[in-house]
PDB file of C-alpha atoms in Angstrom:
ATOM      1  CA  UNK J  25      17.776  -4.894  -9.519  1.00 63.00           C
ATOM      2  CA  UNK J  26      17.470  -1.340  -8.236  1.00 81.00           C
ATOM      3  CA  UNK J  27      13.814  -1.600  -7.276  1.00 94.00           C
ATOM      4  CA  UNK J  28      11.368   1.250  -7.683  1.00 97.00           C
ATOM      5  CA  UNK J  29      13.121   4.597  -7.440  1.00 97.00           C
ATOM      6  CA  UNK J  30      11.406   7.734  -6.198  1.00 98.00           C
ATOM      7  CA  UNK J  31      12.645  11.288  -5.969  1.00 97.00           C
ATOM      8  CA  UNK J  32      12.878  13.420  -4.031  1.00 97.00           C
ATOM      9  CA  UNK J  33      12.767  11.469  -0.766  1.00 97.00           C
ATOM     10  CA  UNK J  34      11.701  14.568   1.113  1.00 97.00           C
ATOM     11  CA  UNK J  35      10.038  17.722  -0.128  1.00 97.00           C
ATOM     12  CA  UNK J  36       9.154  20.783   1.913  1.00 97.00           C
ATOM     13  CA  UNK J  37       7.298  23.516   0.111  1.00 97.00           C
ATOM     14  CA  UNK J  38       4.998  26.406   0.780  1.00 97.00           C
ATOM     15  CA  UNK J  39       1.304  26.487   0.133  1.00 97.00           C
ATOM     16  CA  UNK J  40       0.503  27.453  -3.431  1.00 97.00           C
ATOM     17  CA  UNK J  41       3.726  26.107  -4.907  1.00 97.00           C
ATOM     18  CA  UNK J  42       3.852  23.411  -7.561  1.00 97.00           C
ATOM     19  CA  UNK J  43       5.229  20.052  -6.475  1.00 98.00           C
ATOM     20  CA  UNK J  44       6.434  17.296  -8.786  1.00 98.00           C
ATOM     21  CA  UNK J  45       7.144  13.791  -7.542  1.00 98.00           C
ATOM     22  CA  UNK J  46       9.035  11.350  -9.737  1.00 98.00           C
ATOM     23  CA  UNK J  47       9.076   7.604 -10.091  1.00 98.00           C
ATOM     24  CA  UNK J  48      11.103   5.074 -12.036  1.00 98.00           C
ATOM     25  CA  UNK J  49       9.432   1.648 -12.005  1.00 97.00           C
ATOM     26  CA  UNK J  50      11.239  -1.670 -12.115  1.00 96.00           C
ATOM     27  CA  UNK J  51      12.400  -2.431 -15.636  1.00 95.00           C
ATOM     28  CA  UNK J  52       9.987  -4.757 -17.410  1.00 94.00           C
ATOM     29  CA  UNK J  53       7.037  -3.925 -15.197  1.00 94.00           C
ATOM     30  CA  UNK J  54       4.003  -2.846 -17.186  1.00 93.00           C
ATOM     31  CA  UNK J  55       1.838  -1.407 -14.420  1.00 94.00           C
ATOM     32  CA  UNK J  56       2.497   1.576 -12.198  1.00 96.00           C
ATOM     33  CA  UNK J  57       0.562   2.827  -9.191  1.00 97.00           C
ATOM     34  CA  UNK J  58       0.624   6.040  -7.158  1.00 98.00           C
ATOM     35  CA  UNK J  59      -0.479   5.844  -3.515  1.00 97.00           C
ATOM     36  CA  UNK J  60      -0.774   8.349  -0.692  1.00 96.00           C
ATOM     37  CA  UNK J  61      -0.331   7.378   2.954  1.00 94.00           C
ATOM     38  CA  UNK J  62      -1.946   9.407   5.729  1.00 88.00           C
ATOM     39  CA  UNK J  63      -2.580   8.609   9.357  1.00 82.00           C
ATOM     40  CA  UNK J  64      -6.317   8.817   8.941  1.00 80.00           C
ATOM     41  CA  UNK J  65      -6.833   6.874   5.715  1.00 82.00           C
ATOM     42  CA  UNK J  66      -3.816   4.616   5.465  1.00 85.00           C
ATOM     43  CA  UNK J  67      -2.697   3.782   1.932  1.00 92.00           C
ATOM     44  CA  UNK J  68      -4.969   5.247  -0.738  1.00 93.00           C
ATOM     45  CA  UNK J  69      -4.611   4.460  -4.428  1.00 94.00           C
ATOM     46  CA  UNK J  70      -4.562   7.687  -6.413  1.00 96.00           C
ATOM     47  CA  UNK J  71      -4.078   6.494  -9.994  1.00 97.00           C
ATOM     48  CA  UNK J  72      -2.638   3.583 -11.924  1.00 96.00           C
ATOM     49  CA  UNK J  73      -1.249   3.069 -15.392  1.00 96.00           C
ATOM     50  CA  UNK J  74      -0.931   0.044 -17.620  1.00 94.00           C
ATOM     51  CA  UNK J  75       1.509   0.164 -20.531  1.00 94.00           C
ATOM     52  CA  UNK J  76       1.903   3.899 -19.874  1.00 95.00           C
ATOM     53  CA  UNK J  77      -1.846   4.561 -20.221  1.00 95.00           C
ATOM     54  CA  UNK J  78      -3.837   5.870 -17.240  1.00 96.00           C
ATOM     55  CA  UNK J  79      -6.492   3.279 -16.420  1.00 94.00           C
ATOM     56  CA  UNK J  80      -8.186   4.588 -13.288  1.00 93.00           C
ATOM     57  CA  UNK J  81      -7.701   7.999 -11.726  1.00 94.00           C
ATOM     58  CA  UNK J  82     -10.776   7.882  -9.506  1.00 92.00           C
ATOM     59  CA  UNK J  83      -8.591   8.170  -6.428  1.00 92.00           C
ATOM     60  CA  UNK J  84      -7.097  11.492  -7.418  1.00 95.00           C
ATOM     61  CA  UNK J  85      -8.513  13.849  -4.795  1.00 88.00           C
ATOM     62  CA  UNK J  86      -8.860  17.026  -6.829  1.00 87.00           C
ATOM     63  CA  UNK J  87      -8.032  18.640 -10.125  1.00 92.00           C
ATOM     64  CA  UNK J  88      -4.944  20.038  -8.457  1.00 96.00           C
ATOM     65  CA  UNK J  89      -3.478  16.544  -8.802  1.00 97.00           C
ATOM     66  CA  UNK J  90      -2.267  15.208 -12.135  1.00 97.00           C
ATOM     67  CA  UNK J  91      -0.094  12.274 -13.186  1.00 98.00           C
ATOM     68  CA  UNK J  92       1.704  11.351 -16.360  1.00 97.00           C
ATOM     69  CA  UNK J  93       3.684   8.434 -17.664  1.00 97.00           C
ATOM     70  CA  UNK J  94       5.475   9.562 -20.827  1.00 96.00           C
ATOM     71  CA  UNK J  95       7.366   6.282 -21.184  1.00 95.00           C
ATOM     72  CA  UNK J  96       7.768   2.890 -19.550  1.00 94.00           C
ATOM     73  CA  UNK J  97      10.531   4.032 -17.246  1.00 95.00           C
ATOM     74  CA  UNK J  98       9.230   7.292 -15.825  1.00 96.00           C
ATOM     75  CA  UNK J  99       6.155   8.755 -14.183  1.00 98.00           C
ATOM     76  CA  UNK J 100       5.347  12.009 -12.409  1.00 98.00           C
ATOM     77  CA  UNK J 101       2.723  13.074  -9.918  1.00 98.00           C
ATOM     78  CA  UNK J 102       2.146  16.805  -9.840  1.00 98.00           C
ATOM     79  CA  UNK J 103       0.260  18.927  -7.344  1.00 97.00           C
ATOM     80  CA  UNK J 104      -0.504  22.468  -8.415  1.00 97.00           C
ATOM     81  CA  UNK J 105      -1.177  24.454  -6.307  1.00 96.00           C
ATOM     82  CA  UNK J 106      -0.182  22.543  -3.200  1.00 97.00           C
ATOM     83  CA  UNK J 107      -2.058  22.888   0.104  1.00 96.00           C
ATOM     84  CA  UNK J 108      -1.128  21.922   3.687  1.00 96.00           C
ATOM     85  CA  UNK J 109      -3.639  19.030   3.618  1.00 94.00           C
ATOM     86  CA  UNK J 110      -1.611  17.443   0.817  1.00 96.00           C
ATOM     87  CA  UNK J 111       1.130  16.709   3.344  1.00 96.00           C
ATOM     88  CA  UNK J 112       1.610  12.941   3.329  1.00 96.00           C
ATOM     89  CA  UNK J 113       3.944  10.217   2.145  1.00 97.00           C
ATOM     90  CA  UNK J 114       3.476   9.430  -1.534  1.00 98.00           C
ATOM     91  CA  UNK J 115       4.432   5.985  -2.784  1.00 98.00           C
ATOM     92  CA  UNK J 116       4.943   4.710  -6.272  1.00 98.00           C
ATOM     93  CA  UNK J 117       4.632   0.980  -6.935  1.00 97.00           C
ATOM     94  CA  UNK J 118       5.038  -1.196  -9.996  1.00 96.00           C
ATOM     95  CA  UNK J 119       4.024  -4.709 -10.978  1.00 93.00           C
ATOM     96  CA  UNK J 120       4.658  -7.014 -13.913  1.00 91.00           C
ATOM     97  CA  UNK J 121       1.064  -6.685 -15.040  1.00 84.00           C
ATOM     98  CA  UNK J 122      -2.368  -5.845 -13.705  1.00 82.00           C
ATOM     99  CA  UNK J 123      -4.424  -8.262 -11.656  1.00 80.00           C
ATOM    100  CA  UNK J 124      -3.335 -10.092  -8.556  1.00 74.00           C
ATOM    101  CA  UNK J 125       0.336  -9.522  -9.060  1.00 81.00           C
ATOM    102  CA  UNK J 126       2.673  -8.416  -6.338  1.00 88.00           C
ATOM    103  CA  UNK J 127       3.225  -4.687  -6.301  1.00 93.00           C
ATOM    104  CA  UNK J 128       6.721  -3.515  -5.489  1.00 95.00           C
ATOM    105  CA  UNK J 129       6.837  -0.207  -3.664  1.00 97.00           C
ATOM    106  CA  UNK J 130       9.388   2.553  -3.782  1.00 97.00           C
ATOM    107  CA  UNK J 131      10.711   4.172  -0.593  1.00 96.00           C
ATOM    108  CA  UNK J 132       8.220   7.034  -0.836  1.00 97.00           C
ATOM    109  CA  UNK J 133       8.391  10.819  -0.913  1.00 98.00           C
ATOM    110  CA  UNK J 134       7.531  12.603   2.296  1.00 97.00           C
ATOM    111  CA  UNK J 135       5.806  15.842   1.315  1.00 97.00           C
ATOM    112  CA  UNK J 136       5.319  18.694   3.740  1.00 97.00           C
ATOM    113  CA  UNK J 137       3.331  21.712   2.615  1.00 97.00           C
ATOM    114  CA  UNK J 138       3.662  24.655   4.968  1.00 96.00           C
TER     115      UNK J 138
ATOM    116  CA  UNK H  26     -15.718   4.530   2.430  1.00 69.00           C
ATOM    117  CA  UNK H  27     -12.936   2.256   3.524  1.00 84.00           C
ATOM    118  CA  UNK H  28     -13.603  -1.216   2.223  1.00 91.00           C
ATOM    119  CA  UNK H  29     -10.722  -2.700   4.187  1.00 94.00           C
ATOM    120  CA  UNK H  30     -10.413  -1.920   7.875  1.00 94.00           C
ATOM    121  CA  UNK H  31      -7.774  -2.573  10.445  1.00 95.00           C
ATOM    122  CA  UNK H  32      -9.326  -1.512  13.708  1.00 92.00           C
ATOM    123  CA  UNK H  33      -6.249  -1.903  15.890  1.00 94.00           C
ATOM    124  CA  UNK H  34      -3.751   0.873  15.197  1.00 93.00           C
ATOM    125  CA  UNK H  35      -1.135  -0.804  17.377  1.00 96.00           C
ATOM    126  CA  UNK H  36      -0.236  -4.099  19.016  1.00 97.00           C
ATOM    127  CA  UNK H  37       2.481  -4.944  21.515  1.00 98.00           C
ATOM    128  CA  UNK H  38       3.693  -8.523  21.961  1.00 98.00           C
ATOM    129  CA  UNK H  39       6.496 -10.201  23.869  1.00 98.00           C
ATOM    130  CA  UNK H  40       9.243 -11.876  21.865  1.00 97.00           C
ATOM    131  CA  UNK H  41       8.504 -15.561  21.314  1.00 97.00           C
ATOM    132  CA  UNK H  42       4.759 -15.169  21.706  1.00 97.00           C
ATOM    133  CA  UNK H  43       2.133 -15.139  18.976  1.00 98.00           C
ATOM    134  CA  UNK H  44       1.156 -11.916  17.213  1.00 98.00           C
ATOM    135  CA  UNK H  45      -2.336 -11.789  15.729  1.00 98.00           C
ATOM    136  CA  UNK H  46      -3.213  -8.945  13.399  1.00 98.00           C
ATOM    137  CA  UNK H  47      -6.788  -8.575  12.239  1.00 98.00           C
ATOM    138  CA  UNK H  48      -8.456  -7.165   9.159  1.00 97.00           C
ATOM    139  CA  UNK H  49     -12.095  -6.820   8.106  1.00 97.00           C
ATOM    140  CA  UNK H  50     -13.514  -6.077   4.691  1.00 97.00           C
ATOM    141  CA  UNK H  51     -16.933  -5.067   3.443  1.00 95.00           C
ATOM    142  CA  UNK H  52     -16.922  -5.950  -0.259  1.00 92.00           C
ATOM    143  CA  UNK H  53     -18.075  -9.535  -0.803  1.00 92.00           C
ATOM    144  CA  UNK H  54     -16.535  -9.506  -4.291  1.00 91.00           C
ATOM    145  CA  UNK H  55     -13.001  -9.386  -2.921  1.00 93.00           C
ATOM    146  CA  UNK H  56     -11.307 -12.679  -3.725  1.00 92.00           C
ATOM    147  CA  UNK H  57      -7.616 -12.047  -3.130  1.00 93.00           C
ATOM    148  CA  UNK H  58      -6.004 -10.790   0.038  1.00 95.00           C
ATOM    149  CA  UNK H  59      -2.500  -9.739   0.926  1.00 95.00           C
ATOM    150  CA  UNK H  60      -0.412  -8.558   3.838  1.00 97.00           C
ATOM    151  CA  UNK H  61       2.372  -6.060   3.423  1.00 97.00           C
ATOM    152  CA  UNK H  62       4.995  -5.109   5.984  1.00 97.00           C
ATOM    153  CA  UNK H  63       6.459  -1.628   6.250  1.00 96.00           C
ATOM    154  CA  UNK H  64       9.546  -0.461   8.132  1.00 96.00           C
ATOM    155  CA  UNK H  65      10.087   3.254   8.844  1.00 93.00           C
ATOM    156  CA  UNK H  66      11.400   5.275   5.894  1.00 90.00           C
ATOM    157  CA  UNK H  67      10.867   2.336   3.536  1.00 93.00           C
ATOM    158  CA  UNK H  68       8.103   1.310   1.177  1.00 95.00           C
ATOM    159  CA  UNK H  69       5.751  -1.565   2.026  1.00 96.00           C
ATOM    160  CA  UNK H  70       6.991  -5.030   1.062  1.00 96.00           C
ATOM    161  CA  UNK H  71       4.856  -8.036   0.236  1.00 95.00           C
ATOM    162  CA  UNK H  72       4.604 -10.612   3.005  1.00 97.00           C
ATOM    163  CA  UNK H  73       1.947 -13.219   2.240  1.00 97.00           C
ATOM    164  CA  UNK H  74      -1.280 -13.612   0.272  1.00 95.00           C
ATOM    165  CA  UNK H  75      -4.344 -15.825   0.151  1.00 95.00           C
ATOM    166  CA  UNK H  76      -6.967 -16.545  -2.470  1.00 93.00           C
ATOM    167  CA  UNK H  77     -10.607 -16.870  -1.516  1.00 93.00           C
ATOM    168  CA  UNK H  78     -10.602 -20.540  -2.520  1.00 93.00           C
ATOM    169  CA  UNK H  79      -8.472 -21.203   0.551  1.00 95.00           C
ATOM    170  CA  UNK H  80      -8.985 -20.501   4.202  1.00 95.00           C
ATOM    171  CA  UNK H  81      -5.368 -20.722   5.273  1.00 97.00           C
ATOM    172  CA  UNK H  82      -1.954 -20.065   3.808  1.00 97.00           C
ATOM    173  CA  UNK H  83       1.290 -20.619   5.642  1.00 97.00           C
ATOM    174  CA  UNK H  84       4.807 -19.387   4.974  1.00 96.00           C
ATOM    175  CA  UNK H  85       7.298 -20.109   7.690  1.00 97.00           C
ATOM    176  CA  UNK H  86       6.386 -18.170  10.821  1.00 98.00           C
ATOM    177  CA  UNK H  87       3.567 -16.365   9.016  1.00 98.00           C
ATOM    178  CA  UNK H  88       0.070 -17.745   8.524  1.00 98.00           C
ATOM    179  CA  UNK H  89      -2.917 -15.948   7.074  1.00 98.00           C
ATOM    180  CA  UNK H  90      -6.430 -17.142   7.867  1.00 98.00           C
ATOM    181  CA  UNK H  91      -9.478 -16.168   5.833  1.00 98.00           C
ATOM    182  CA  UNK H  92     -13.062 -16.349   7.089  1.00 97.00           C
ATOM    183  CA  UNK H  93     -15.214 -15.453   4.106  1.00 96.00           C
ATOM    184  CA  UNK H  94     -18.529 -15.636   5.911  1.00 96.00           C
ATOM    185  CA  UNK H  95     -17.316 -13.133   8.486  1.00 97.00           C
ATOM    186  CA  UNK H  96     -15.388 -11.097   5.896  1.00 97.00           C
ATOM    187  CA  UNK H  97     -12.384 -11.312   8.160  1.00 97.00           C
ATOM    188  CA  UNK H  98      -8.770 -12.245   7.798  1.00 97.00           C
ATOM    189  CA  UNK H  99      -5.948 -12.436  10.244  1.00 98.00           C
ATOM    190  CA  UNK H 100      -2.184 -12.720  10.178  1.00 98.00           C
ATOM    191  CA  UNK H 101      -0.494 -14.904  12.770  1.00 98.00           C
ATOM    192  CA  UNK H 102       3.211 -14.587  13.481  1.00 98.00           C
ATOM    193  CA  UNK H 103       4.684 -17.394  15.550  1.00 97.00           C
ATOM    194  CA  UNK H 104       7.066 -16.989  17.225  1.00 97.00           C
ATOM    195  CA  UNK H 105       7.264 -13.192  17.134  1.00 98.00           C
ATOM    196  CA  UNK H 106      10.733 -11.663  16.854  1.00 97.00           C
ATOM    197  CA  UNK H 107      11.905  -8.083  17.497  1.00 97.00           C
ATOM    198  CA  UNK H 108      12.667  -7.762  13.770  1.00 97.00           C
ATOM    199  CA  UNK H 109       8.968  -8.220  13.089  1.00 98.00           C
ATOM    200  CA  UNK H 110       8.303  -4.791  14.609  1.00 98.00           C
ATOM    201  CA  UNK H 111       6.793  -2.845  11.729  1.00 98.00           C
ATOM    202  CA  UNK H 112       3.518  -1.550  10.365  1.00 96.00           C
ATOM    203  CA  UNK H 113       1.402  -4.274   8.742  1.00 97.00           C
ATOM    204  CA  UNK H 114      -1.079  -3.427   6.016  1.00 96.00           C
ATOM    205  CA  UNK H 115      -3.892  -5.664   4.932  1.00 96.00           C
ATOM    206  CA  UNK H 116      -5.054  -5.361   1.298  1.00 95.00           C
ATOM    207  CA  UNK H 117      -7.779  -6.867  -0.860  1.00 94.00           C
ATOM    208  CA  UNK H 118      -8.774  -6.997  -4.499  1.00 91.00           C
ATOM    209  CA  UNK H 119     -11.532  -8.502  -6.622  1.00 86.00           C
ATOM    210  CA  UNK H 120     -14.710  -7.817  -8.518  1.00 72.00           C
ATOM    211  CA  UNK H 121     -14.865  -4.969 -11.049  1.00 68.00           C
ATOM    212  CA  UNK H 122     -11.872  -3.335  -9.405  1.00 60.00           C
ATOM    213  CA  UNK H 123      -9.753  -6.475  -9.499  1.00 74.00           C
ATOM    214  CA  UNK H 124      -6.749  -4.535 -10.754  1.00 81.00           C
ATOM    215  CA  UNK H 125      -6.724  -2.412  -7.628  1.00 88.00           C
ATOM    216  CA  UNK H 126      -5.570  -3.234  -4.145  1.00 92.00           C
ATOM    217  CA  UNK H 127      -7.600  -1.673  -1.366  1.00 92.00           C
ATOM    218  CA  UNK H 128      -5.425  -1.181   1.698  1.00 94.00           C
ATOM    219  CA  UNK H 129      -6.320  -0.847   5.340  1.00 93.00           C
ATOM    220  CA  UNK H 130      -4.891   1.857   7.568  1.00 92.00           C
ATOM    221  CA  UNK H 131      -2.250  -0.410   9.067  1.00 94.00           C
ATOM    222  CA  UNK H 132      -1.404  -1.900  12.467  1.00 96.00           C
ATOM    223  CA  UNK H 133       1.876  -1.037  14.137  1.00 96.00           C
ATOM    224  CA  UNK H 134       3.354  -4.140  15.747  1.00 98.00           C
ATOM    225  CA  UNK H 135       5.934  -3.797  18.497  1.00 98.00           C
ATOM    226  CA  UNK H 136       7.680  -6.993  19.553  1.00 98.00           C
ATOM    227  CA  UNK H 137       9.409  -6.492  22.875  1.00 97.00           C
ATOM    228  CA  UNK H 138      12.648  -8.372  23.591  1.00 93.00           C
TER     229      UNK H 138
END
């Protein structure tokens, strides 16, 4: 059981560049969540998928943010163009199904936009 | 509009004593509450949960108390151990957004040996 896998673990980029964060959920989990952690707002839910379909993207801050889940074992979160205020730790989490089911988090990607 | 609030960013406790972490919520439709623990450079891990039909849930050294009328929950750790030093996040779900967990901003607990 490898857990939720995220890559890269750290990303440093310059303002205006495109950033792609990747996530592999736990095998057999049907729901996937993208969160952002900042000092001011804690853990914010950006978007979640169920059976590879985006269900709620109301937490995505701007059109610069997009997420995809082309299959059950892979998801991406893309920021284009990136800005310094996007600097944060981005977590991916998965759960067996939606509802009150435990979400298992990946180790996160620390993004720094200069 | 943060629906789940943890007003204490940090807490320091002596080993062996009780740690009490607090959490308040504003949405009366929340009916399921969780605590997650997070160590540096790791993702949060589930610690304990409670449904709104209960007012207490216990798991070893960890107990969560729920006061629905006050919209308040707390996590008690007894006795506290240095390995408990971590950031603790409170989360809630329920109502139309029952598929979503709303997290607080976290409380950093430091247990001193």
